[in-house]
Coordinates of C-alpha atoms in Angstrom, one line a residue:
H1 CA 18.9 2.1 -79.0
E2 CA 22.7 2.0 -78.8
W3 CA 24.8 -1.2 -78.6
E4 CA 28.5 -1.5 -78.2
E5 CA 30.6 -4.7 -77.7
I6 CA 34.3 -5.2 -77.3
S7 CA 35.8 -8.7 -77.1
L8 CA 39.1 -10.4 -76.8
N9 CA 38.7 -13.8 -78.5
M10 CA 40.8 -17.0 -79.0
R11 CA 40.1 -19.5 -81.8
K12 CA 40.9 -23.1 -81.9
Y13 CA 40.8 -25.1 -85.3
F14 CA 40.1 -28.8 -85.4
G15 CA 42.1 -29.7 -88.5
I16 CA 44.0 -28.0 -91.3
Y17 CA 41.4 -28.5 -94.1
R18 CA 39.1 -25.8 -95.4
K19 CA 36.1 -27.8 -94.0
S20 CA 37.7 -28.0 -90.6
P21 CA 35.4 -26.8 -87.7
S22 CA 36.6 -24.2 -85.2
I23 CA 35.5 -22.8 -81.9
T24 CA 36.0 -19.4 -80.6
F25 CA 35.8 -18.3 -77.0
G26 CA 36.7 -15.1 -75.1
L27 CA 35.8 -12.2 -72.9
V28 CA 33.1 -9.6 -73.9
Y29 CA 32.3 -6.3 -72.6
S30 CA 28.7 -5.3 -73.5
E31 CA 26.9 -2.0 -73.2
Y32 CA 23.3 -1.2 -74.2
K33 CA 21.7 2.3 -73.8
L34 CA 18.1 3.3 -74.5
S35 CA 18.3 6.9 -75.4
V36 CA 15.3 9.1 -75.2
P37 CA 15.0 12.9 -75.5
S38 CA 15.8 14.7 -72.3
D39 CA 12.4 16.3 -72.2
D40 CA 10.4 13.0 -72.5
T41 CA 7.9 12.8 -69.6
S42 CA 6.8 9.1 -70.3
R43 CA 10.2 7.3 -70.6
I44 CA 13.5 7.3 -68.8
Q45 CA 16.9 6.5 -70.3
T46 CA 18.5 3.1 -69.2
K47 CA 22.1 2.0 -69.6
S48 CA 23.3 -1.6 -69.0
A49 CA 26.9 -2.6 -69.0
G50 CA 28.8 -5.8 -68.0
L51 CA 31.7 -8.1 -68.5
G52 CA 31.0 -11.8 -69.6
L53 CA 32.0 -14.9 -71.7
H54 CA 31.4 -15.6 -75.2
L55 CA 31.5 -19.0 -77.0
S56 CA 30.9 -19.8 -80.7
T57 CA 31.5 -22.4 -83.2
R58 CA 31.8 -22.4 -87.0
L59 CA 30.9 -25.5 -88.9
P60 CA 31.7 -25.6 -92.6
L61 CA 29.1 -27.7 -94.3
T62 CA 30.3 -27.4 -97.9
R63 CA 33.1 -25.7 -99.7
I64 CA 31.2 -22.5 -100.0
Y65 CA 28.9 -22.5 -96.8
A66 CA 29.5 -22.4 -93.1
Q67 CA 27.0 -22.5 -90.3
S68 CA 27.7 -20.7 -86.9
F69 CA 26.2 -20.9 -83.5
G70 CA 27.1 -18.8 -80.5
L71 CA 26.3 -18.2 -76.7
Q72 CA 27.1 -15.2 -74.5
A73 CA 26.6 -14.8 -70.8
I74 CA 27.1 -11.9 -68.7
P75 CA 26.4 -12.9 -65.1
R76 CA 26.5 -9.4 -63.5
V77 CA 25.3 -6.3 -65.5
Q78 CA 25.3 -3.0 -64.0
N79 CA 21.9 -1.4 -64.6
T80 CA 21.3 2.5 -64.5
E81 CA 18.3 4.5 -64.9
L82 CA 18.9 8.0 -66.0
S83 CA 16.4 10.9 -65.6
T84 CA 14.7 12.7 -68.5
G85 CA 11.7 14.9 -68.3
I86 CA 10.6 12.6 -65.5
S87 CA 12.5 11.2 -62.6
A88 CA 11.6 7.6 -61.9
S89 CA 13.3 4.7 -60.1
S90 CA 12.4 1.0 -60.2
G91 CA 14.0 0.5 -56.8
N92 CA 17.5 0.1 -55.4
D93 CA 20.5 -2.3 -56.0
P94 CA 19.3 -4.0 -59.1
T95 CA 20.5 -7.6 -59.7
S96 CA 20.9 -7.9 -63.5
M97 CA 22.2 -10.6 -65.9
K98 CA 22.2 -11.0 -69.7
F99 CA 22.2 -14.0 -72.0
S100 CA 22.4 -14.1 -75.8
I101 CA 22.2 -16.9 -78.3
D102 CA 22.7 -16.7 -82.1
T103 CA 23.0 -18.6 -85.3
G104 CA 24.3 -17.5 -88.6
G105 CA 26.2 -18.6 -91.7
E106 CA 28.6 -17.4 -94.3
I107 CA 28.7 -17.9 -98.1
K108 CA 32.0 -17.7 -99.8
F109 CA 31.5 -16.4 -103.3
K110 CA 35.2 -16.2 -104.4
R111 CA 38.5 -16.6 -102.4
Q112 CA 38.3 -12.9 -101.6
S113 CA 34.6 -12.2 -100.8
L114 CA 31.8 -13.6 -98.6
M115 CA 28.5 -12.8 -97.3
T116 CA 27.4 -13.3 -93.7
W117 CA 24.0 -13.5 -91.9
K118 CA 23.3 -13.7 -88.2
L119 CA 20.1 -14.0 -86.2
L120 CA 20.4 -13.1 -82.4
Y121 CA 18.2 -13.3 -79.4
S122 CA 19.3 -11.4 -76.3
L123 CA 17.5 -11.4 -72.8
E124 CA 18.5 -9.1 -70.0
N125 CA 16.8 -9.6 -66.6
N126 CA 16.9 -6.9 -63.9
K127 CA 15.5 -7.4 -60.5
F128 CA 15.2 -4.4 -58.1
D129 CA 15.1 -4.3 -54.4
G130 CA 13.0 -1.9 -52.3
Q131 CA 10.2 0.2 -53.6
A132 CA 9.7 2.0 -56.8
D133 CA 9.1 5.7 -56.4
K134 CA 6.1 6.1 -58.9
I135 CA 2.6 4.8 -58.2
D136 CA 1.3 2.0 -60.4
P137 CA -1.7 3.2 -62.3
K138 CA -3.6 -0.1 -62.0
S139 CA -3.2 -0.8 -58.4
N140 CA -2.6 2.8 -57.0
I141 CA 0.3 1.6 -54.9
K142 CA 4.2 1.8 -55.4
P143 CA 5.4 -1.5 -56.5
Q144 CA 8.0 -3.5 -54.3
G145 CA 10.6 -5.7 -55.8
V146 CA 10.2 -4.7 -59.5
S147 CA 11.4 -7.1 -62.1
V148 CA 12.2 -5.9 -65.6
E149 CA 13.0 -7.9 -68.8
N150 CA 14.4 -6.6 -71.9
S151 CA 14.5 -8.9 -74.9
F152 CA 15.8 -8.3 -78.6
V153 CA 15.9 -10.1 -81.8
L154 CA 18.5 -8.7 -84.2
F155 CA 19.1 -9.8 -87.7
S156 CA 22.2 -8.7 -89.5
I157 CA 23.7 -9.2 -93.1
G158 CA 27.2 -8.4 -94.1
Y159 CA 29.6 -8.6 -96.9
T160 CA 33.4 -8.8 -96.9
W161 CA 35.6 -8.2 -99.9
G162 CA 39.3 -7.5 -100.5
Q163 CA 42.7 -8.9 -100.4

């Protein structure tokens, strides 16, 4: 699994104090790739990429702890299926979208160091037109109008230090 995101954000503070909340919004380019060995005969590589909007808020609760919440929506995701040891297609002209929600926090130890954590849930929905090119082993027919959902739960921990 490979994830890449590039964003351009703007931040608005609601006050001049250390415990003042803030909101961040911006544009985000997101790309996800499921890489499998090129000779794999049971899976194909997939790649999803799109441009969307991001909105998050940071709410300081004490002098040393702040809670954060975020949303990300990518209304049009370009989904590509790449061949491996097997050539397969779920259909034509996929209509795809991605939505993510997260929560996290930061603990300030000193003026120059802090620890962060984030829990993120991401859902991508892909709907293909037409007929898939492989036979479904349960029904023995080629499926029509395939719908695929990818969902992920990611947990991250970080530490920042320095001047």
